[in-house]
Coordinates of C-alpha atoms and ligand atoms in Angstrom, one line a residue:
M467 CA 26.1 -14.9 17.0
K468 CA 23.4 -13.1 16.5
K469 CA 20.5 -13.1 18.7
F470 CA 17.1 -13.9 16.2
K471 CA 13.8 -12.7 19.0
I472 CA 11.9 -15.5 20.4
L473 CA 8.3 -14.2 20.0
D474 CA 6.0 -15.5 22.7
Q475 CA 1.8 -16.7 22.3
E476 CA 0.6 -13.6 22.9
T477 CA 2.4 -11.7 20.5
I478 CA 2.4 -14.1 17.8
K479 CA -1.7 -13.8 18.3
Q480 CA -0.8 -9.8 18.3
I481 CA 0.3 -10.1 14.8
N482 CA -1.5 -12.6 13.6
K483 CA -5.4 -9.9 14.7
K484 CA -3.2 -7.3 13.0
N485 CA -2.9 -9.1 9.6
I486 CA -6.7 -10.3 9.6
I487 CA -7.7 -6.5 11.0
Q488 CA -5.2 -5.6 8.0
L489 CA -6.8 -7.3 5.9
L490 CA -10.2 -7.1 6.7
Y491 CA -9.6 -3.7 6.4
N492 CA -8.3 -3.8 2.6
K493 CA -11.1 -6.3 1.4
S494 CA -13.8 -5.2 3.6
Q495 CA -15.4 -8.9 4.0
I496 CA -13.7 -11.8 3.4
T497 CA -14.5 -16.0 4.0
K498 CA -12.1 -17.9 7.0
Q499 CA -11.4 -19.7 4.6
E500 CA -9.2 -17.1 2.7
I501 CA -7.8 -15.3 5.6
A502 CA -6.3 -18.9 6.3
K503 CA -4.5 -19.0 2.3
E504 CA -3.6 -15.3 1.4
L505 CA -2.1 -15.2 5.5
H506 CA -0.8 -18.8 6.0
I507 CA -2.0 -19.4 9.1
S508 CA -4.7 -22.2 10.4
I509 CA -7.9 -22.2 10.2
P510 CA -8.7 -23.0 14.2
T511 CA -6.1 -20.1 14.6
V512 CA -7.9 -17.7 12.7
I513 CA -11.2 -19.0 13.9
S514 CA -10.5 -18.1 17.2
N515 CA -9.0 -14.8 16.2
V516 CA -11.6 -13.6 14.5
N517 CA -13.9 -14.7 17.6
E518 CA -11.6 -11.7 19.6
L519 CA -11.9 -9.7 17.6
I520 CA -16.0 -9.6 16.6
E521 CA -16.4 -9.7 20.7
E522 CA -13.8 -6.6 20.9
G523 CA -16.3 -5.0 18.2
Y524 CA -14.2 -5.1 15.4
L525 CA -16.2 -7.6 13.4
D526 CA -18.9 -9.4 12.5
E527 CA -20.0 -12.1 10.2
A528 CA -21.7 -11.4 8.0
G529 CA -23.9 -14.4 6.1
V530 CA -22.2 -17.0 4.3
A531 CA -20.0 -18.4 0.6
E532 CA -21.1 -20.2 -1.4
S533 CA -19.7 -23.9 -0.9
T534 CA -17.5 -25.1 -3.0
G535 CA -18.1 -28.9 -2.0
G536 CA -18.1 -28.8 2.0
R537 CA -19.8 -26.7 5.5
K538 CA -20.3 -23.1 3.4
P539 CA -17.8 -20.7 4.7
I540 CA -18.8 -18.1 6.8
I541 CA -18.3 -14.8 4.9
V542 CA -16.5 -11.7 8.2
R543 CA -17.1 -8.4 7.8
F544 CA -15.2 -5.5 8.9
L545 CA -17.2 -2.6 10.9
P546 CA -15.3 0.4 10.1
D547 CA -17.3 2.2 13.1
A548 CA -15.7 -0.3 15.6
R549 CA -13.7 3.1 17.0
Y550 CA -13.4 6.1 16.5
S551 CA -10.0 9.0 16.4
F552 CA -9.9 12.5 15.6
G553 CA -7.1 14.1 13.1
V554 CA -6.7 17.7 14.1
C555 CA -4.6 19.8 11.1
I556 CA -2.7 23.3 13.1
T557 CA -1.6 25.9 10.7
P558 CA -0.1 28.8 11.0
S559 CA -3.5 30.1 9.2
K560 CA -6.3 27.5 10.8
I561 CA -7.0 24.6 12.8
R562 CA -9.2 22.0 11.5
I563 CA -10.8 18.8 13.1
A564 CA -12.0 16.3 12.3
L565 CA -14.1 12.9 12.8
I566 CA -13.0 9.9 11.5
N567 CA -13.5 5.7 11.4
L568 CA -11.3 3.1 10.9
N569 CA -11.4 2.9 7.1
L570 CA -10.4 6.8 7.3
E571 CA -13.3 8.4 6.2
I572 CA -14.6 12.3 7.8
I573 CA -18.1 11.6 9.1
K574 CA -17.7 15.2 10.6
E575 CA -15.4 18.4 10.5
D576 CA -15.0 21.5 12.3
E577 CA -12.9 24.1 11.4
F578 CA -11.6 27.7 12.5
K579 CA -9.3 30.8 11.5
L580 CA -6.6 32.0 13.8
S581 CA -6.0 36.0 14.6
E582 CA -3.3 38.0 12.8
D583 CA -1.8 37.8 16.2
I584 CA -1.3 34.3 17.5
E585 CA -2.6 32.8 20.2
S586 CA -2.1 31.7 22.9
I587 CA -1.6 27.6 22.4
D588 CA -3.6 27.1 26.0
T589 CA -6.7 28.9 24.3
I590 CA -6.3 26.8 20.8
M591 CA -6.1 24.0 22.7
D592 CA -9.3 24.4 24.4
K593 CA -10.7 25.7 21.5
I594 CA -9.7 22.6 19.9
K595 CA -11.2 20.2 22.5
E596 CA -14.4 22.5 22.5
C597 CA -14.3 21.2 18.9
V598 CA -13.8 18.0 20.0
D599 CA -17.0 17.2 22.7
E600 CA -19.1 19.0 20.1
L601 CA -18.4 16.1 17.7
V602 CA -18.5 13.1 20.1
N603 CA -21.7 15.0 21.8
G604 CA -23.7 15.4 18.9
F605 CA -22.3 12.0 17.5
N606 CA -24.1 10.1 20.6
I607 CA -20.8 8.1 20.0
P608 CA -19.5 6.4 23.5
K609 CA -15.9 7.5 25.4
D610 CA -14.4 4.5 24.8
K611 CA -14.8 3.9 21.0
I612 CA -12.1 7.5 20.7
I613 CA -8.6 6.1 20.0
G614 CA -6.8 9.0 20.5
V615 CA -6.5 12.6 19.2
G616 CA -3.9 12.6 16.0
F617 CA -1.6 16.0 15.9
S618 CA -0.3 17.1 12.4
L619 CA 1.9 20.3 13.5
P620 CA 4.1 22.2 11.2
G621 CA 7.7 21.5 13.4
T622 CA 9.6 19.2 14.7
V623 CA 7.6 17.0 17.3
N624 CA 9.2 14.5 19.0
E625 CA 6.5 11.9 19.1
E626 CA 7.9 9.5 21.3
E627 CA 7.5 12.2 24.2
L628 CA 5.1 14.0 22.3
L629 CA 7.1 17.3 22.0
L630 CA 6.7 19.7 20.2
V631 CA 10.1 21.0 19.1
N632 CA 9.8 23.8 17.4
A633 CA 7.6 25.3 14.8
P634 CA 9.3 28.5 13.0
N635 CA 5.9 29.5 11.5
L636 CA 3.4 29.6 15.1
K637 CA 6.7 31.4 17.0
L638 CA 6.1 27.2 19.2
N639 CA 9.1 25.6 20.6
N640 CA 9.1 23.1 23.2
I641 CA 5.8 22.8 24.0
D642 CA 4.6 19.7 25.6
F643 CA 1.1 17.1 24.7
K644 CA 1.4 15.8 27.5
K645 CA -0.3 19.1 29.9
Y646 CA -3.2 19.0 26.9
E647 CA -3.3 15.3 26.9
K648 CA -4.3 15.1 31.2
L649 CA -7.5 18.0 29.9
Y650 CA -8.6 15.7 26.9
N651 CA -8.6 12.5 28.5
Y652 CA -8.1 10.9 24.8
K653 CA -5.3 9.6 23.8
F654 CA -2.3 12.4 22.0
F655 CA -0.6 11.3 19.5
I656 CA 1.7 13.9 17.3
E657 CA 3.6 14.3 14.0
N658 CA 5.3 16.4 11.5
E659 CA 2.3 17.3 9.0
A660 CA 4.9 16.3 6.1
N661 CA 5.2 13.1 7.5
A662 CA 2.1 12.1 8.7
A663 CA 0.2 12.7 4.8
A664 CA 3.4 10.5 3.7
Y665 CA 2.3 8.2 5.9
A666 CA -0.8 8.3 4.9
E667 CA -0.5 7.9 1.4
T668 CA 2.0 4.5 1.3
F669 CA -1.1 3.2 4.2
L670 CA -4.2 4.8 1.4
N671 CA -2.6 3.2 -1.7
P672 CA -3.1 0.0 -0.4
D673 CA -2.6 -0.9 -5.0
K674 CA 0.5 0.8 -5.5
V675 CA 3.0 -0.5 -3.0
I676 CA 5.5 2.9 -2.7
K677 CA 8.3 1.4 -0.3
N678 CA 10.2 4.5 -1.0
L679 CA 9.1 8.3 -1.3
V680 CA 9.1 11.5 -0.4
F681 CA 5.9 14.0 0.1
V682 CA 6.5 16.8 -0.5
S683 CA 3.8 19.1 1.4
I684 CA 3.4 22.5 -0.4
T685 CA 1.5 24.7 2.4
E686 CA 2.5 28.6 3.7
G687 CA 4.8 26.6 5.1
I688 CA 7.0 23.4 2.9
G689 CA 7.6 20.5 4.5
A690 CA 8.8 16.9 3.4
G691 CA 8.5 13.2 5.3
V692 CA 10.4 10.2 3.6
M693 CA 9.6 6.9 3.7
I694 CA 12.3 4.0 3.1
N695 CA 11.7 0.9 2.6
D696 CA 7.7 1.7 4.2
N697 CA 9.3 3.5 7.9
L698 CA 9.2 7.0 7.8
Y699 CA 12.6 8.1 8.4
K700 CA 13.1 10.7 11.0
G701 CA 16.8 11.1 11.5
N702 CA 18.8 11.3 15.2
N703 CA 16.9 14.5 16.4
K704 CA 13.8 14.3 14.6
R705 CA 14.7 16.8 12.1
A706 CA 14.5 14.7 9.1
G707 CA 12.8 16.4 5.8
E708 CA 13.7 19.8 6.7
F709 CA 13.8 20.5 2.8
G710 CA 11.6 23.4 3.9
H711 CA 13.9 25.3 4.6
M712 CA 17.2 24.2 2.7
T713 CA 18.6 27.1 0.8
I714 CA 17.6 27.5 -2.4
V715 CA 19.0 31.3 -2.9
K716 CA 22.2 32.9 -0.4
D717 CA 21.6 35.8 1.5
G718 CA 18.1 35.5 0.7
K719 CA 14.7 36.7 1.9
Q720 CA 14.9 36.9 5.8
C721 CA 12.9 33.5 7.6
N722 CA 11.4 33.0 10.3
C723 CA 13.1 30.0 10.6
G724 CA 16.0 33.0 11.6
K725 CA 18.0 31.3 8.2
K726 CA 17.7 33.3 5.1
G727 CA 16.9 32.3 1.9
C728 CA 14.9 29.1 2.5
F729 CA 12.8 27.0 -0.1
E730 CA 9.8 27.6 0.9
L731 CA 9.8 31.2 1.0
Y732 CA 10.2 31.5 -2.9
A733 CA 8.4 27.7 -4.0
S734 CA 5.2 27.4 -1.3
E735 CA 1.7 28.2 -1.3
K736 CA 1.8 31.0 0.1
A737 CA 4.9 32.8 -2.1
L738 CA 2.5 31.9 -4.9
I739 CA -0.1 33.7 -4.1
N740 CA 2.4 36.6 -2.5
K741 CA 3.4 37.0 -5.4
Y742 CA 1.1 37.1 -7.5
N743 CA -0.9 39.3 -4.7
E744 CA 2.3 42.3 -5.2
G745 CA 2.4 41.6 -8.9
F746 CA -1.2 42.0 -9.2
N747 CA -1.8 44.6 -6.4
V748 CA -4.6 43.1 -4.7
K749 CA -5.4 41.3 -1.5
D750 CA -6.8 38.3 -0.1
K751 CA -7.0 35.9 -3.5
N752 CA -6.3 32.5 -3.6
L753 CA -5.0 29.7 -6.0
K754 CA -8.5 29.6 -8.3
E755 CA -8.4 32.7 -9.3
F756 CA -4.9 32.4 -10.0
F757 CA -4.7 29.3 -12.0
R758 CA -7.5 30.5 -14.0
L759 CA -5.3 34.1 -15.0
T760 CA -2.6 31.7 -16.0
K761 CA -4.5 30.7 -18.9
A762 CA -4.1 33.6 -20.7
D763 CA -2.7 36.6 -18.6
E764 CA 1.1 37.2 -19.3
K765 CA 2.1 38.4 -16.7
A766 CA -0.2 35.8 -14.3
K767 CA 1.9 33.3 -16.7
E768 CA 5.4 34.8 -15.8
I769 CA 4.6 34.2 -12.0
L770 CA 4.0 30.9 -11.8
Y771 CA 7.0 30.5 -14.4
S772 CA 9.4 31.7 -12.2
Y773 CA 7.8 30.5 -9.2
I774 CA 8.1 26.5 -10.9
D775 CA 11.6 27.1 -11.6
Y776 CA 12.2 27.3 -7.9
L777 CA 10.5 24.1 -6.8
A778 CA 11.8 22.4 -9.0
E779 CA 15.1 23.0 -7.7
G780 CA 14.0 21.8 -5.2
I781 CA 12.9 18.9 -6.3
K782 CA 15.8 18.6 -8.3
N783 CA 17.7 18.6 -4.4
I784 CA 15.6 16.7 -3.3
I785 CA 16.0 13.0 -5.4
L786 CA 19.5 14.1 -5.8
I787 CA 19.5 13.2 -1.7
T788 CA 17.1 10.5 -0.9
D789 CA 16.9 8.5 -4.0
P790 CA 13.4 7.9 -4.0
E791 CA 10.8 5.8 -6.3
E792 CA 8.4 8.6 -6.3
I793 CA 7.8 12.4 -5.5
I794 CA 4.2 13.4 -4.4
I795 CA 3.0 16.9 -4.3
G796 CA 0.6 17.4 -1.8
G797 CA -1.3 20.5 -0.4
K798 CA -4.2 22.2 -2.0
I799 CA -1.6 23.0 -5.1
A800 CA -2.0 19.7 -6.2
Y801 CA -5.9 20.6 -7.1
Y802 CA -3.9 22.5 -10.2
E803 CA -1.7 20.1 -11.4
E804 CA -2.9 20.3 -15.2
Y805 CA -1.9 23.5 -14.8
F806 CA 1.8 22.8 -14.0
K807 CA 2.9 19.2 -14.2
E808 CA 5.0 19.7 -17.7
L809 CA 6.1 22.4 -17.7
L810 CA 7.5 21.2 -13.4
M811 CA 8.1 17.5 -14.8
K812 CA 10.4 19.2 -17.7
K813 CA 12.1 21.2 -14.9
V814 CA 12.8 18.4 -12.8
F815 CA 13.4 15.8 -15.3
E816 CA 15.5 18.5 -17.4
K817 CA 19.3 16.4 -18.4
N818 CA 21.2 15.1 -16.3
S819 CA 23.9 12.1 -15.6
F820 CA 21.5 11.6 -12.4
Y821 CA 18.4 9.9 -13.4
T822 CA 15.8 9.8 -15.6
K823 CA 11.6 10.3 -14.9
E824 CA 11.4 6.4 -15.1
E825 CA 13.1 5.3 -12.0
C826 CA 11.4 8.5 -10.6
Q827 CA 8.7 9.4 -11.0
L828 CA 6.6 12.8 -10.0
S829 CA 3.3 12.7 -9.3
F830 CA 0.2 15.0 -6.8
S831 CA -1.1 13.3 -3.6
K832 CA -4.8 12.0 -4.1
L833 CA -5.7 13.1 -0.9
K834 CA -4.7 16.5 -1.5
E835 CA -5.6 18.8 1.1
N836 CA -6.5 15.4 4.0
A837 CA -3.2 14.4 3.8
S838 CA -1.4 14.8 6.8
I839 CA -4.8 14.7 8.6
L840 CA -5.9 11.7 7.5
G841 CA -2.3 11.0 8.0
A842 CA -2.8 12.6 11.6
S843 CA -6.1 10.0 12.2
L844 CA -3.7 6.8 11.5
M845 CA -1.4 7.5 14.1
T846 CA -3.3 6.7 16.2
M847 CA -4.6 3.5 14.9
Q848 CA -1.2 2.8 14.6
E849 CA -1.8 -0.3 18.0
I850 CA -4.8 -2.0 15.9
F851 CA -3.4 -2.1 11.8
F852 CA -0.1 -2.5 12.5
T853 CA 2.7 -5.0 14.7
S854 CA 5.6 -2.2 14.8
K855 CA 5.9 1.5 14.6
K856 CA 6.9 2.0 11.0
I857 CA 9.4 4.9 12.1
I858 CA 13.0 5.1 12.4
Ligands
ZN2238 ZN1 14.2 28.9 7.1

């Protein structure tokens, strides 16, 4: 016989509080009566939970609304600066550190570049700590208002053990973040960068409910975050979504992961920039300069078309494997969608007997290169907003 879990009073209360806070996060202010109606809970339950949330500093009362008969309803307001967290994005070329409030707004950020010969992870973590401490002191934030530090990492992450299992592009493996958590004295959360981005993209899109999506993060490498039925799918060994390392060219270029012909060697931002630098015999050029050239220059167009060919092949495979409602392309390249979206769509949705563009949307991230850092910060807020970890 199927067993039902019996929820105790305390659990029910926690669920109600989280639902209230999520509702307030979306609506920013609302009356107690409206909360009761939206969440299908009684007014006394709303009052007692709201009082606790006011005491904890998450909400306050902000006047009264017009009465529709009887006493004027009290308006409750969400206080986004009740707590803060840090989002930290570690990539092979630079580290970004952002102080973020509960509205997922970046209050202030800092970054530093990594030198060519990769510095030791101890040194990197020391430098990040310095930045974190400076931001906390600079804004005079009491330490108990910081709920944690969330790290977005380019590799396989065991978030339960706080272990970065493997990050080929950083040449790191088995890095235990518990060691650094002790040094920082803040609670740590770690996640793969594309997973973090997928998470942010789902949460920060309250108007459009997408339960099944794949976020393809195009940066120096390519990662993917897979959301299935509103949960992040991490797989049996936390490696799901490593689409950047699926073989796109048999016996192709040598990858840092040990394999050959991986998707990211042909379709990452780095791959595109390298082709541009090689083709035009230039150095240190960026995406902006490249895409501007593609307007008129035939050679630049050729480089772009070849890039889109590879990108489309990979996306087609991802659609066949995961059958999502939406594929979201993220990373800096999302700023330049106008230059290649049409062609990419044409190639991805060319005649096939499986799917049409009506069945699977292809879009570009609205959060652009902030998706991962916001997702990392969102991980620290799980206990405030969500009743479960949303990871399967
Ligand atoms: Zn690879």
